[in-house]
Amino acid sequence: MLRLLLRRVNWTPYLLVLPAGLLVGMFLYWPILGTVQAAVEVEQAGKVVRLGLDNFRAIFADRVFLRVLWQTVAWTSGVVFPAVVIALAIALVLHRRLPLRSVMRALVILPWATPMPIGAMIWKWILHGRLGLLNEALMRLGIIAEPVQWLATADSAFPMIILAGIWMTVSFPAIALLSGLQSIPSEYYEAAELDGATKWQQFWDITLPSLMPVLSTVTLLEFIMVFNSFPVVWILTQGGPNSRTDLLVTYLYTTAFKYLEFGKASAMSVVGLAIILAYALLFLRLTRRREAT
Amino acid sequence: MTQRFLRLFAFVLVSALLTAGCSGGSPSTAPAGGQEQPAAGGTAPAAEPVRISFVQMTYDSEMENWGKELVAEFEAANQDIKVDYQVVSDIQLHDWLLTRGEGGQAPDIVNVAAAWIPDYAGRDWLATVDEVLPAGFKDAFFASVWEQGSYDGKQYGIPDAVSTRALYYRSDLFEAKGIKPPTTWAELMATAKAVADPPAVYGLALQGKEEETFAAQFINFAWANGGGVYDSNGRIKVDTPENTATLEFLVSMIQAKSTQPQPTGTGTQDTLDLFKSGTVAMTMSGPWLIPYLADSPEIKFGVLPIPYQSQKAALGVADCLVLFKSAIPKKEAVARFLQFMYEPARRLQFDRDHGMLPELQAVAADAFFQQNPSLKVFVDQIEYATFVPLRDDWTKLATEGTKAVQATYAGEKSPEQALKDLQALMER
């Protein structure tokens, strides 16, 4: 009976998938389960104590945490949407036959090829309160009279981290969209031209719909990456002043590794995971529906 | 045919992965266990040297060489002991050690910030000093400094890298304007305004970014006003009238433009750079600012104790060497190494090269510290200095305290409200 079953099932695909499955299970699902477990249980004197939702109640009672969640949403949308729009513009420009096109393409990749912490250090220097490039430029142009401490107050620090975030984020969608553009058959445009369509109509009715699959994938990936991005904020402001530039990940890091409150930190990361998951599902459903129509 | 081949291939791949996974563990654990045995059992033949490990954090770029020389000298004099020396960046060390400790692979001797001791001692990873070193070892230290290594009634740390904070002032600017440098708060407020010449020169560099905002600057001012952060029962108590008055004073310094603008953008390093670049006339710092100013001869400076309101107060900070439990079986070797390291001549050289203050009384008496008027201010403060208390809630208090101070500097909250909120947060 068993032998029959063993022979009837084709085991090859399962065997082939097994190594990858083991890796993903060990390095992805196991840690996630561990985090969830750390959020609802704690080990005290060798005994496991169930906490239920205590940690979640505690973090949602924390006004600063709620503000940080809001800041994270503002940061993510403030970086991703402008970055994707700028990336689309860059891709359209680079798609045309321009002199030095390959040089310009290489320049676009540069921020992406720069490791994030190094990019953040560069921005730290650009924004430096006394010696920074930005102050230097604005003073020479006569726009400001004395140096501005860009990272000293929330009002200027938050826009600045978003600016740095956009700079570091824009390359990847630009390159992805450029390759998307190159895959649109030129016959479409030739036909449209014959029918007397304007450039704008061509962009709106041919380019954009054809790019939609790339655009939606790129936006989703960027959302996840930017939501979880740590180095920019940590290097520029460490979440300060007074947590006004903290993001979920930096606040979580402080809670876990400075205050050693691992239960609360785990609860925070579960909340973060839930937000990303919800967004990804919603986004996929929306784009799939649009593609279907 | 291809089907069968694929099946075979998959099988080989999986079994290779599994065997690699199994065998991967054994070679890495076996030698480690084998190596420990002779040292732990003490029955090894004399030819086999005892291995001890020592990790130093980076105070400056010279730490690698300092340790290598120390170890080479020690090993030459003690052929039966081998020291594995490693330098870990001060930024990474805390978390590095947590991971190492969790994996049971911490080094025998590590130099850590004293404030971290509760994190490791609380996990029962550390040996006490008495378990490894002879009782008389502490006699050579300043009592106030030795206290820094004590947590929960036990001595876990051997202090090193002692410092106190003092006020640096631009002697040339004060002389040119005919002003006497300040010793009290009232004088600090008045002179900071009088000596300033904005935007070229501001008065006092006030820190408003990073934890030392609270943990070094605010607390020093608070002590100088009879305030503090713990009550007599050792509970956190920050919303006191003395502390509120301290914070009000600091905020009034900013409002009176006696400091550089927007202190919430100024971190520890910035307070040094502002002084070195001649942008401020006064700053508070440790003795390390003296060598930092060596290549800026145009900056003429003097050093005074921190200005006070109701009582003199100095913040002392020391790092500590801690011993992990792995050091107990090898205690004879570890003790010999530490005694070698703490010989006064060697400590004097260390303090001199790295801009630190002495932890040993004999070193403090040396002409190097007694005849340099700037250094003498720092050394004289050691005896009445208060060292940062070692408690597991300190890091949180310092971080949240800094946020509270930032809220007042940015005008978001009144000092009274900020301290009240901080108290509520720490009680939660």
XYZ file of C-alpha atoms in Angstrom:
721
model
C 0.000 0.000 0.000
C 2.690 2.428 1.072
C 4.911 1.315 -1.750
C 2.094 1.977 -4.172
C 1.618 5.452 -2.795
C 5.326 6.169 -2.940
C 5.439 5.073 -6.540
C 2.312 6.891 -7.621
C 3.404 10.299 -6.321
C 6.029 11.969 -8.405
C 8.590 13.053 -5.808
C 10.969 14.827 -8.155
C 9.543 18.349 -7.891
C 9.355 18.099 -4.108
C 12.952 16.958 -3.890
C 14.059 19.764 -6.155
C 12.229 22.362 -4.111
C 13.388 20.947 -0.792
C 16.806 22.698 -0.552
C 15.336 26.103 -1.292
C 12.403 25.348 0.993
C 14.744 24.422 3.822
C 16.735 27.620 3.404
C 13.670 29.854 3.278
C 12.144 28.031 6.221
C 15.266 28.331 8.326
C 16.140 31.918 7.557
C 12.708 33.427 6.992
C 9.778 31.581 8.560
C 11.574 30.350 11.639
C 12.749 33.863 12.689
C 9.267 35.250 11.999
C 7.710 32.590 14.216
C 10.378 33.288 16.841
C 9.513 36.993 16.780
C 5.821 36.330 17.189
C 6.618 33.968 20.039
C 8.850 36.564 21.720
C 5.983 39.049 21.507
C 3.500 36.854 23.376
C 5.719 34.835 25.715
C 8.608 35.482 28.025
C 11.000 33.155 29.800
C 11.353 33.898 33.494
C 13.602 31.783 35.689
C 13.492 28.939 33.184
C 9.690 28.987 32.938
C 7.693 30.145 29.947
C 5.105 32.747 30.933
C 2.296 33.496 28.492
C 1.664 37.218 28.147
C -1.058 37.122 25.526
C -1.500 40.570 24.076
C 0.101 42.496 26.972
C 3.015 43.700 24.862
C 0.674 44.882 22.125
C -1.472 46.731 24.654
C 1.640 48.364 26.073
C 2.944 49.633 22.737
C -0.425 50.955 21.618
C -0.756 52.791 24.934
C 2.545 54.525 24.127
C 1.702 57.862 22.469
C 5.193 58.155 21.044
C 4.889 54.782 19.335
C 1.648 55.857 17.653
C 3.320 59.055 16.486
C 6.275 57.015 15.208
C 3.889 54.787 13.239
C 2.391 57.872 11.639
C 5.881 59.227 10.882
C 6.765 55.901 9.265
C 3.752 56.123 6.968
C 4.627 59.742 6.127
C 8.246 58.798 5.453
C 7.336 55.806 3.296
C 4.822 57.608 1.109
C 6.971 60.774 1.123
C 9.873 58.803 -0.310
C 8.266 56.156 -2.512
C 5.754 58.162 -4.559
C 8.047 61.077 -5.492
C 10.878 58.593 -6.111
C 8.770 56.543 -8.531
C 7.562 59.665 -10.380
C 11.098 61.024 -10.675
C 12.318 57.585 -11.720
C 9.706 57.489 -14.477
C 10.865 60.885 -15.732
C 14.496 59.776 -15.672
C 13.625 56.549 -17.486
C 11.751 58.461 -20.213
C 14.696 60.817 -20.728
C 17.241 58.017 -20.822
C 15.095 56.031 -23.235
C 15.544 58.681 -25.916
C 18.566 58.775 -28.186
C 20.789 61.229 -26.355
C 24.493 61.938 -26.588
C 26.415 60.273 -23.735
C 23.428 58.093 -22.932
C 25.484 55.270 -21.457
C 27.397 57.690 -19.227
C 24.135 59.125 -17.937
C 22.741 55.662 -17.305
C 25.815 54.839 -15.249
C 25.337 58.066 -13.268
C 21.772 57.081 -12.449
C 22.924 53.757 -11.049
C 25.492 55.448 -8.804
C 23.260 56.206 -5.789
C 22.030 52.620 -5.891
C 25.554 51.240 -6.148
C 26.560 53.296 -3.107
C 26.049 51.307 0.095
C 23.225 52.934 2.095
C 25.321 53.825 5.157
C 27.885 55.552 2.935
C 25.134 57.415 1.103
C 23.767 58.508 4.471
C 27.218 59.688 5.587
C 27.477 61.773 2.415
C 24.133 63.368 3.264
C 25.278 63.966 6.807
C 28.071 66.086 5.360
C 25.812 67.845 2.862
C 23.490 68.813 5.732
C 26.185 69.623 8.293
C 25.183 72.644 10.374
C 28.353 74.635 9.823
C 30.405 73.117 7.028
C 27.673 71.484 4.946
C 27.446 71.823 1.167
C 23.799 72.858 1.321
C 24.499 75.738 3.727
C 27.499 76.775 1.654
C 25.463 76.838 -1.562
C 22.473 78.660 -0.075
C 24.725 81.245 1.583
C 26.617 81.930 -1.641
C 23.321 82.376 -3.443
C 22.311 84.839 -0.756
C 19.217 82.831 0.201
C 20.241 82.446 3.837
C 22.443 84.761 5.912
C 23.877 82.243 8.363
C 24.159 78.445 8.430
C 20.986 76.470 9.220
C 21.107 73.431 11.515
C 19.044 71.278 9.167
C 18.857 68.289 11.478
C 18.280 70.230 14.710
C 14.508 70.637 14.472
C 11.795 68.286 13.299
C 10.478 70.901 10.848
C 13.609 70.790 8.744
C 15.011 67.370 9.702
C 12.004 65.401 8.454
C 11.960 66.908 4.934
C 15.734 66.421 4.793
C 15.658 62.715 5.619
C 12.943 62.321 2.987
C 15.126 64.126 0.464
C 18.063 61.839 1.271
C 15.699 58.869 1.122
C 14.480 59.826 -2.358
C 18.049 60.240 -3.578
C 18.952 56.773 -2.355
C 15.749 55.170 -3.624
C 15.356 56.606 -7.106
C 17.912 54.483 -8.998
C 16.300 51.094 -8.777
C 12.861 52.084 -10.158
C 14.561 54.197 -12.837
C 16.518 51.213 -14.114
C 13.554 48.858 -13.855
C 11.277 51.291 -15.697
C 13.904 51.898 -18.360
C 14.056 48.203 -19.136
C 10.252 48.201 -19.127
C 10.241 50.997 -21.712
C 12.659 49.121 -23.909
C 10.336 46.143 -24.036
C 7.432 48.158 -25.509
C 7.326 47.362 -29.256
C 8.073 50.439 -31.385
C 5.301 49.433 -33.820
C 2.748 50.729 -31.318
C 4.200 54.202 -31.548
C 4.534 54.056 -35.329
C 0.881 53.092 -35.654
C -0.169 55.820 -33.213
C 1.848 58.393 -35.133
C 0.114 57.397 -38.372
C -3.242 57.876 -36.671
C -2.139 61.357 -35.614
C -1.810 60.779 -31.860
C 0.054 63.488 -29.953
C 3.109 62.654 -27.813
C 1.004 63.129 -24.717
C -1.669 60.728 -25.995
C 1.053 58.221 -26.840
C 2.437 58.444 -23.314
C -0.976 58.193 -21.698
C -2.424 55.402 -23.873
C 0.608 53.338 -24.825
C 3.577 53.945 -22.520
C 1.810 54.076 -19.180
C -0.486 51.040 -19.646
C 2.389 48.971 -21.022
C 4.556 49.961 -18.071
C 1.871 49.190 -15.497
C 3.124 45.713 -14.520
C 6.666 47.013 -13.965
C 5.428 50.169 -12.271
C 3.240 48.320 -9.791
C 5.890 45.741 -8.939
C 8.513 48.416 -8.467
C 6.227 50.508 -6.258
C 5.428 47.515 -4.095
C 9.090 46.548 -3.705
C 10.091 50.120 -2.955
C 7.351 50.426 -0.361
C 8.657 47.395 1.488
C 12.285 48.476 1.250
C 11.666 52.058 2.329
C 9.299 51.054 5.130
C 12.063 48.862 6.570
C 14.919 51.231 5.826
C 17.172 51.841 8.809
C 20.513 53.454 7.863
C 19.336 56.822 6.509
C 17.513 57.906 9.626
C 19.875 56.227 12.050
C 22.949 57.898 10.614
C 21.388 61.306 10.029
C 19.355 61.848 13.207
C 19.129 58.636 15.267
C 15.415 59.420 15.358
C 15.942 62.759 17.126
C 15.237 65.401 18.171
C 12.776 63.997 20.697
C 11.778 61.023 18.461
C 10.425 63.388 15.805
C 12.250 61.554 13.027
C 12.022 58.068 14.510
C 10.677 55.341 12.233
C 9.232 52.019 13.294
C 12.581 50.290 12.709
C 14.717 52.834 14.597
C 12.266 53.002 17.492
C 12.186 49.218 17.553
C 15.982 49.071 17.557
C 16.190 51.476 20.499
C 13.581 49.480 22.404
C 15.300 46.161 21.773
C 18.993 46.929 21.964
C 19.131 49.960 24.230
C 16.304 49.293 26.658
C 16.575 45.509 26.231
C 12.776 45.280 26.123
C 12.691 42.455 23.602
C 9.037 41.560 24.157
C 7.830 45.053 23.261
C 10.252 45.268 20.352
C 9.001 41.944 19.000
C 5.417 43.183 19.245
C 6.449 46.282 17.272
C 8.014 44.222 14.527
C 4.897 42.050 14.320
C 2.875 45.250 13.854
C 5.297 46.329 11.115
C 4.993 42.963 9.396
C 1.201 43.176 9.540
C 1.235 46.658 7.965
C 3.482 45.571 5.115
C 1.475 42.412 4.540
C -1.809 44.328 4.492
C -0.401 46.896 2.106
C 1.065 44.245 -0.199
C -2.222 42.311 -0.377
C -4.262 45.445 -0.999
C -1.838 46.673 -3.610
C -1.690 43.366 -5.458
C -5.468 43.108 -5.491
C -5.848 46.666 -6.838
C -3.276 46.248 -9.585
C -4.537 42.816 -10.562
C -8.062 44.163 -10.922
C -6.791 46.999 -13.092
C -4.839 44.602 -15.270
C -7.887 42.406 -15.641
C -10.104 45.232 -16.879
C 16.103 8.824 -18.962
C 16.128 12.521 -18.141
C 13.470 11.906 -15.509
C 15.661 9.368 -13.756
C 18.674 11.600 -14.052
C 16.844 14.523 -12.534
C 15.665 12.373 -9.667
C 19.187 11.227 -8.998
C 20.490 14.745 -9.192
C 17.911 16.002 -6.715
C 18.723 13.182 -4.344
C 22.439 13.912 -4.470
C 21.816 17.606 -3.923
C 19.609 17.054 -0.893
C 21.890 14.513 0.720
C 24.897 16.773 0.133
C 23.061 19.627 1.822
C 22.022 17.484 4.750
C 25.455 15.970 5.355
C 27.068 19.386 5.051
C 24.614 20.656 7.628
C 25.425 17.826 10.020
C 29.155 17.753 9.654
C 29.393 21.546 9.707
C 28.690 21.599 13.407
C 31.137 19.059 14.674
C 34.542 20.426 13.652
C 33.742 23.886 14.979
C 32.768 22.668 18.421
C 35.237 19.852 18.916
C 38.540 21.765 19.006
C 37.062 24.523 21.164
C 36.083 22.013 23.804
C 39.375 20.202 23.467
C 41.340 23.381 23.863
C 39.565 24.418 27.040
C 40.299 21.168 28.814
C 43.995 21.508 29.655
C 43.489 25.045 30.913
C 40.416 24.157 32.932
C 41.740 20.899 34.338
C 45.122 22.323 35.218
C 46.686 18.914 34.594
C 48.291 19.873 31.291
C 52.043 19.563 30.925
C 53.919 22.788 31.677
C 54.882 23.187 28.028
C 51.289 23.980 27.015
C 50.704 27.711 27.601
C 47.429 28.922 29.130
C 45.435 30.969 26.618
C 43.524 33.982 27.812
C 41.577 36.384 25.642
C 41.394 40.168 26.005
C 39.162 42.525 24.052
C 39.714 46.270 24.070
C 37.361 48.883 22.675
C 38.687 51.570 20.355
C 39.364 54.797 22.251
C 41.442 56.025 19.335
C 43.316 54.669 16.337
C 46.287 53.650 18.492
C 44.513 50.995 20.538
C 45.543 48.153 18.244
C 49.239 48.950 18.684
C 48.921 49.690 22.380
C 47.464 46.255 23.060
C 49.866 44.419 20.790
C 52.849 45.988 22.565
C 51.382 45.298 25.983
C 50.753 41.653 25.096
C 54.188 41.209 23.532
C 55.922 42.589 26.636
C 53.770 40.453 28.902
C 54.273 37.263 26.923
C 58.026 37.813 26.855
C 58.032 37.948 30.652
C 55.466 35.130 31.059
C 56.259 32.328 28.638
C 53.541 30.082 30.091
C 50.680 32.438 29.106
C 49.387 33.412 25.672
C 47.057 36.400 25.288
C 44.660 36.630 22.328
C 44.173 40.339 21.799
C 41.409 41.914 19.757
C 40.104 45.434 19.261
C 36.363 45.978 18.737
C 34.853 49.323 17.767
C 33.242 51.155 20.672
C 30.054 51.500 18.633
C 29.685 47.761 18.085
C 31.110 46.377 21.294
C 27.940 46.410 23.399
C 25.873 44.357 20.960
C 28.861 42.255 19.877
C 29.397 41.182 23.453
C 25.714 40.429 23.983
C 25.750 38.070 21.004
C 29.036 36.518 22.082
C 27.810 36.032 25.628
C 24.560 34.513 24.420
C 26.586 32.017 22.383
C 28.888 31.262 25.335
C 31.873 32.682 23.455
C 32.670 35.862 25.327
C 36.347 36.688 25.893
C 37.891 36.345 29.371
C 38.707 40.048 29.817
C 36.812 42.861 28.095
C 36.966 46.590 28.460
C 33.411 48.005 28.467
C 31.572 51.198 29.316
C 30.665 50.884 32.994
C 27.025 51.564 32.163
C 26.850 48.233 30.318
C 27.879 46.138 33.324
C 24.248 45.537 34.435
C 23.440 44.117 30.993
C 26.056 41.386 31.379
C 26.035 40.915 35.160
C 22.230 40.689 35.052
C 22.575 37.661 32.768
C 24.943 36.055 35.269
C 27.834 36.008 32.818
C 30.425 37.918 34.853
C 32.900 36.825 37.496
C 33.342 39.225 40.403
C 36.766 40.802 40.816
C 37.272 38.900 44.123
C 36.858 35.589 42.336
C 39.908 36.260 40.197
C 42.155 38.865 41.792
C 43.811 39.029 45.247
C 42.042 41.187 47.850
C 44.704 43.923 47.989
C 44.371 44.781 44.295
C 41.903 47.600 44.881
C 44.045 49.482 47.432
C 46.001 51.329 44.760
C 42.807 52.857 43.245
C 40.939 56.014 44.213
C 37.964 54.876 46.293
C 35.550 57.060 44.266
C 36.801 55.510 41.041
C 36.804 51.908 42.287
C 33.130 52.354 43.215
C 32.365 52.698 39.492
C 32.859 48.964 38.989
C 30.308 47.978 41.615
C 26.809 46.845 40.737
C 24.164 45.327 42.965
C 26.591 45.234 45.891
C 29.271 43.289 44.027
C 32.482 44.466 42.374
C 32.383 43.445 38.708
C 34.595 46.064 37.097
C 38.196 47.197 37.291
C 38.119 50.877 36.309
C 40.195 52.204 33.458
C 39.965 55.285 31.231
C 38.784 57.653 33.960
C 37.604 61.118 33.071
C 35.873 64.079 34.631
C 34.307 67.016 32.803
C 35.413 70.606 33.166
C 34.814 73.970 31.544
C 37.165 74.977 28.731
C 37.264 78.703 28.003
C 39.072 80.842 25.440
C 41.618 82.638 27.627
C 42.556 85.039 24.816
C 38.965 86.199 24.225
C 38.229 86.600 27.928
C 41.444 88.600 28.426
C 40.822 90.795 25.393
C 37.391 91.764 26.755
C 38.675 92.027 30.304
C 36.231 89.408 31.646
C 36.936 86.890 34.399
C 35.944 83.320 33.392
C 32.889 81.982 35.273
C 32.746 79.783 38.354
C 29.017 80.100 39.177
C 25.813 79.896 37.117
C 25.166 83.627 37.368
C 28.675 84.333 36.098
C 28.266 81.726 33.359
C 25.107 83.420 32.091
C 26.692 86.886 32.227
C 30.072 86.022 30.706
C 28.610 83.821 27.952
C 26.673 86.854 26.769
C 29.556 89.293 27.230
C 32.250 87.277 25.494
C 30.086 86.342 22.503
C 30.260 88.065 19.145
C 27.656 86.295 17.017
C 27.617 84.886 14.413
C 31.439 84.659 14.552
C 31.667 83.599 18.198
C 28.929 82.309 20.490
C 29.116 81.909 24.276
C 28.741 78.368 25.583
C 28.510 75.246 23.439
C 25.431 73.507 24.821
C 24.861 69.904 23.797
C 21.331 68.911 22.728
C 21.830 65.763 20.696
C 22.829 62.216 21.755
C 22.529 60.691 25.192
C 25.267 62.716 26.840
C 22.881 65.666 26.641
C 21.223 64.177 29.702
C 23.804 61.688 30.944
C 26.731 64.100 31.051
C 25.637 67.707 30.717
C 22.213 67.973 32.305
C 23.105 65.697 35.187
C 26.269 67.649 35.955
C 24.319 70.903 36.078
C 21.581 69.241 38.149
C 24.075 68.011 40.760
C 25.573 71.498 40.887
C 22.078 72.704 41.878
C 21.536 70.037 44.530
C 19.421 67.950 42.161
C 19.825 64.387 40.926
C 17.978 61.517 39.343
C 17.499 58.998 42.199
C 15.864 59.469 45.602
C 17.366 58.164 48.848
C 15.668 54.784 48.290
C 17.320 54.430 44.904
C 14.110 55.015 42.960
C 14.111 57.251 39.910
C 13.001 60.751 40.856
C 13.542 63.362 38.180
C 10.632 65.790 38.578
C 12.128 67.682 41.528
C 12.203 71.477 41.979
C 16.031 71.446 41.757
C 15.995 69.617 38.419
C 13.244 71.844 37.058
C 15.240 74.928 38.025
C 18.304 73.433 36.323
C 16.469 72.858 33.078
C 14.912 76.324 33.287
C 18.396 77.783 33.650
C 19.661 75.931 30.574
C 16.625 76.974 28.525
C 17.110 80.585 29.644
C 20.735 80.355 28.432
C 19.434 79.456 24.966
C 16.737 82.136 25.021
C 19.288 84.772 26.077
C 21.420 83.705 23.083
C 24.254 82.768 25.453
C 24.718 79.494 23.557
C 25.135 78.532 19.921
C 21.804 78.565 18.063
C 19.648 75.404 17.965
C 21.533 73.155 20.407
C 19.350 70.169 19.428
C 21.630 69.833 16.404
C 24.804 69.682 18.509
C 26.226 66.303 19.496
C 29.224 65.446 21.665
C 31.742 65.714 18.834
C 30.192 69.005 17.689
C 30.796 70.621 21.092
C 34.510 69.882 20.597
C 34.541 71.046 16.986
C 32.719 74.271 17.792
C 35.448 75.088 20.306
C 38.307 73.965 18.076
C 37.020 76.044 15.172
C 36.743 79.118 17.401
C 32.947 79.290 17.003
C 32.262 79.180 20.752
C 34.127 80.734 23.674
C 33.337 77.966 26.165
C 32.569 74.265 26.123
C 32.356 71.409 28.592
C 34.464 68.358 27.943
C 36.870 65.795 29.311
C 40.683 65.878 29.214
C 40.727 64.435 25.693
C 39.999 67.894 24.300
C 43.544 68.987 25.218
C 45.319 66.680 22.716
C 42.500 67.363 20.212
C 43.399 71.061 20.300
C 47.139 70.411 19.874
C 47.106 71.201 16.148
C 45.127 74.432 16.618
C 47.671 76.662 18.360
C 45.560 79.759 17.631
C 42.989 78.530 20.161
C 44.319 79.705 23.531
C 42.414 78.125 26.371
C 42.162 77.613 30.101
C 40.311 74.996 32.151
C 38.072 75.546 35.198
C 35.737 73.324 37.231
C 32.129 73.208 35.952
C 30.245 76.353 37.119
C 27.888 75.596 40.007
C 24.802 76.999 41.686
C 24.546 75.585 45.210
C 27.385 73.039 45.365
C 30.460 71.972 43.457
C 29.797 68.894 41.384
C 31.802 66.941 38.866
C 30.667 64.110 36.686
C 33.115 61.238 36.676
C 33.065 58.578 34.013
C 35.173 55.454 33.879
C 35.176 52.437 31.682
C 35.816 49.097 33.318
C 37.515 45.839 32.551
C 35.106 43.022 33.279
C 35.866 39.336 33.622
C 33.593 36.724 32.147
C 33.126 33.483 34.062
C 35.484 31.704 31.664
C 38.279 33.598 33.458
C 37.714 31.807 36.788
C 39.371 28.481 35.837
C 42.332 30.436 34.468
C 42.398 32.967 37.273
C 46.086 32.710 38.035
C 47.013 33.681 34.456
C 44.327 36.368 34.230
C 45.436 37.914 37.534
C 49.073 38.015 36.421
C 48.106 39.765 33.193
C 45.942 42.355 34.959
C 48.574 43.084 37.608
C 51.108 43.574 34.829
C 48.769 45.932 33.001
C 48.033 47.994 36.122
C 51.639 48.658 37.110
C 51.735 52.454 37.713
C 54.377 53.178 35.059
C 52.274 51.441 32.427
C 49.075 53.231 33.434
C 50.867 56.595 33.375
C 52.008 55.892 29.833
C 48.476 54.856 28.864
C 46.857 57.982 30.356
C 49.459 60.191 28.744
C 49.081 58.676 25.274
C 45.282 58.562 25.251
C 44.295 61.651 27.220
C 42.803 59.822 30.214
C 42.928 60.544 33.947
C 44.575 58.251 36.498
C 42.596 55.591 38.349
C 45.618 54.818 40.560
C 46.580 57.276 43.303
C 50.278 56.771 42.613
C 49.796 57.839 39.008
C 47.824 60.964 39.995
C 50.751 62.068 42.171
C 53.097 62.065 39.185
C 54.517 65.373 38.022
C 52.803 64.907 34.644
C 49.404 65.474 36.252
C 50.458 67.772 39.093
C 52.439 70.301 37.069
C 50.046 70.812 34.166
C 47.474 73.389 35.371
C 44.792 72.248 32.914
C 45.116 68.570 33.763
C 45.301 69.316 37.477
C 41.739 70.709 37.370
C 40.469 67.358 36.096
C 42.573 65.301 38.512
C 41.539 67.401 41.523
C 37.884 66.734 40.691
C 38.331 62.945 40.870
C 38.095 62.813 44.642
C 34.714 64.576 44.887
C 33.401 63.394 41.533
C 30.137 61.472 41.300
C 30.405 58.550 38.940
C 27.530 57.498 36.724
C 25.492 55.008 38.741
C 25.371 51.455 37.406
C 21.780 50.383 37.012
C 19.924 48.494 34.382
C 17.522 51.416 33.873
C 20.313 53.942 33.238
C 20.483 53.657 29.427
C 16.739 54.139 29.136
C 16.808 57.083 31.543
C 19.669 58.693 29.596
C 17.939 58.231 26.233
C 14.472 59.301 27.359
C 15.994 62.068 29.496
C 17.725 63.418 26.407
C 14.384 63.468 24.583
C 12.874 65.390 27.500
C 15.680 67.957 27.395
C 15.297 68.239 23.603
C 11.587 68.917 24.003
C 12.385 71.900 26.247
C 15.221 73.197 24.046
C 12.895 73.064 21.035
C 10.193 74.873 22.992
C 7.722 71.962 22.755
C 7.344 71.550 26.511
C 8.040 73.527 29.669
C 10.861 72.135 31.837
C 8.350 71.199 34.519
C 6.119 69.322 32.067
C 9.027 67.569 30.355
C 10.397 66.247 33.645
C 6.935 65.223 34.826
C 6.377 63.270 31.598
C 9.823 61.689 31.940
C 9.007 60.590 35.483
C 5.722 59.047 34.347
C 7.443 57.264 31.475
C 10.139 55.776 33.689
C 7.560 54.576 36.230
C 5.551 52.756 33.593
